[in-house]
Amino acid sequence: MTTSIQVEESTVEMLKTLKSETKAKSYDQIIVKLVGERHRGKSMFGFLKGVEDLTKDLRDETDRI
């Protein structure tokens, strides 16, 4: 099933450029690739947030500068 979507002219130009650079056969291929990249390999940044409570007593106060 095909459908139409509304995008800004600048977005169309970016899609055209990506389609040409990647030699994709359709805009759909480009969009699927971009969405796939977005969901692949989420960052682990902040994963250990709050670990300070667990590790605060691992070192002696005397060895800190």
PDB file of C-alpha atoms in Angstrom:
ATOM      1  CA  MET A   1       0.000   0.000   0.000  1.00  0.00           C
ATOM      2  CA  THR A   2       1.387   3.410  -0.899  1.00  0.00           C
ATOM      3  CA  THR A   3       0.506   6.686   0.745  1.00  0.00           C
ATOM      4  CA  SER A   4       1.421  10.351   0.583  1.00  0.00           C
ATOM      5  CA  ILE A   5       2.995  12.419   3.333  1.00  0.00           C
ATOM      6  CA  GLN A   6       3.594  16.129   3.592  1.00  0.00           C
ATOM      7  CA  VAL A   7       7.140  17.309   4.238  1.00  0.00           C
ATOM      8  CA  GLU A   8       8.947  20.599   3.878  1.00  0.00           C
ATOM      9  CA  GLU A   9      10.710  21.313   0.595  1.00  0.00           C
ATOM     10  CA  SER A  10      14.055  21.235   2.406  1.00  0.00           C
ATOM     11  CA  THR A  11      13.252  17.710   3.620  1.00  0.00           C
ATOM     12  CA  VAL A  12      12.480  16.600   0.072  1.00  0.00           C
ATOM     13  CA  GLU A  13      15.838  17.962  -1.049  1.00  0.00           C
ATOM     14  CA  MET A  14      17.640  16.075   1.722  1.00  0.00           C
ATOM     15  CA  LEU A  15      15.820  12.870   0.779  1.00  0.00           C
ATOM     16  CA  LYS A  16      16.721  13.366  -2.880  1.00  0.00           C
ATOM     17  CA  THR A  17      20.372  13.831  -1.954  1.00  0.00           C
ATOM     18  CA  LEU A  18      20.412  10.719   0.244  1.00  0.00           C
ATOM     19  CA  LYS A  19      18.615   8.707  -2.421  1.00  0.00           C
ATOM     20  CA  SER A  20      21.209   9.700  -4.992  1.00  0.00           C
ATOM     21  CA  GLU A  21      24.208   9.167  -2.693  1.00  0.00           C
ATOM     22  CA  THR A  22      23.071   5.725  -1.558  1.00  0.00           C
ATOM     23  CA  LYS A  23      21.683   4.687  -4.940  1.00  0.00           C
ATOM     24  CA  ALA A  24      18.417   3.754  -3.232  1.00  0.00           C
ATOM     25  CA  LYS A  25      15.520   2.740  -5.449  1.00  0.00           C
ATOM     26  CA  SER A  26      12.906   4.646  -3.460  1.00  0.00           C
ATOM     27  CA  TYR A  27      12.385   7.219  -0.751  1.00  0.00           C
ATOM     28  CA  ASP A  28      10.890   4.415   1.308  1.00  0.00           C
ATOM     29  CA  GLN A  29      14.285   2.676   1.398  1.00  0.00           C
ATOM     30  CA  ILE A  30      15.891   5.869   2.667  1.00  0.00           C
ATOM     31  CA  ILE A  31      13.268   6.414   5.360  1.00  0.00           C
ATOM     32  CA  VAL A  32      13.450   2.785   6.535  1.00  0.00           C
ATOM     33  CA  LYS A  33      17.251   3.052   6.726  1.00  0.00           C
ATOM     34  CA  LEU A  34      17.089   6.273   8.748  1.00  0.00           C
ATOM     35  CA  VAL A  35      14.501   4.889  11.161  1.00  0.00           C
ATOM     36  CA  GLY A  36      16.494   1.674  11.536  1.00  0.00           C
ATOM     37  CA  GLU A  37      19.654   3.599  12.369  1.00  0.00           C
ATOM     38  CA  ARG A  38      17.750   5.575  14.973  1.00  0.00           C
ATOM     39  CA  HIS A  39      16.669   2.452  16.841  1.00  0.00           C
ATOM     40  CA  ARG A  40      19.877   0.471  16.466  1.00  0.00           C
ATOM     41  CA  GLY A  41      22.390   0.572  19.297  1.00  0.00           C
ATOM     42  CA  LYS A  42      20.840   2.918  21.788  1.00  0.00           C
ATOM     43  CA  SER A  43      23.420   4.808  23.792  1.00  0.00           C
ATOM     44  CA  MET A  44      24.429   3.542  27.199  1.00  0.00           C
ATOM     45  CA  PHE A  45      25.029   7.124  28.350  1.00  0.00           C
ATOM     46  CA  GLY A  46      23.645   7.547  31.848  1.00  0.00           C
ATOM     47  CA  PHE A  47      23.313   3.809  32.438  1.00  0.00           C
ATOM     48  CA  LEU A  48      25.224   4.016  35.707  1.00  0.00           C
ATOM     49  CA  LYS A  49      23.493   7.160  36.921  1.00  0.00           C
ATOM     50  CA  GLY A  50      23.033   6.929  40.643  1.00  0.00           C
ATOM     51  CA  VAL A  51      25.817   4.387  41.132  1.00  0.00           C
ATOM     52  CA  GLU A  52      27.542   6.864  43.444  1.00  0.00           C
ATOM     53  CA  ASP A  53      25.368   5.597  46.294  1.00  0.00           C
ATOM     54  CA  LEU A  54      26.678   2.076  45.760  1.00  0.00           C
ATOM     55  CA  THR A  55      30.336   2.999  45.356  1.00  0.00           C
ATOM     56  CA  LYS A  56      30.796   5.921  47.740  1.00  0.00           C
ATOM     57  CA  ASP A  57      32.399   3.778  50.451  1.00  0.00           C
ATOM     58  CA  LEU A  58      34.691   1.727  48.215  1.00  0.00           C
ATOM     59  CA  ARG A  59      37.644   4.070  48.761  1.00  0.00           C
ATOM     60  CA  ASP A  60      39.099   5.357  51.983  1.00  0.00           C
ATOM     61  CA  GLU A  61      38.962   9.069  52.627  1.00  0.00           C
ATOM     62  CA  THR A  62      42.740   9.030  53.215  1.00  0.00           C
ATOM     63  CA  ASP A  63      43.699   8.138  49.641  1.00  0.00           C
ATOM     64  CA  ARG A  64      41.715  10.962  48.079  1.00  0.00           C
ATOM     65  CA  ILE A  65      43.516  14.108  47.060  1.00  0.00           C
TER      66      ILE A  65
END
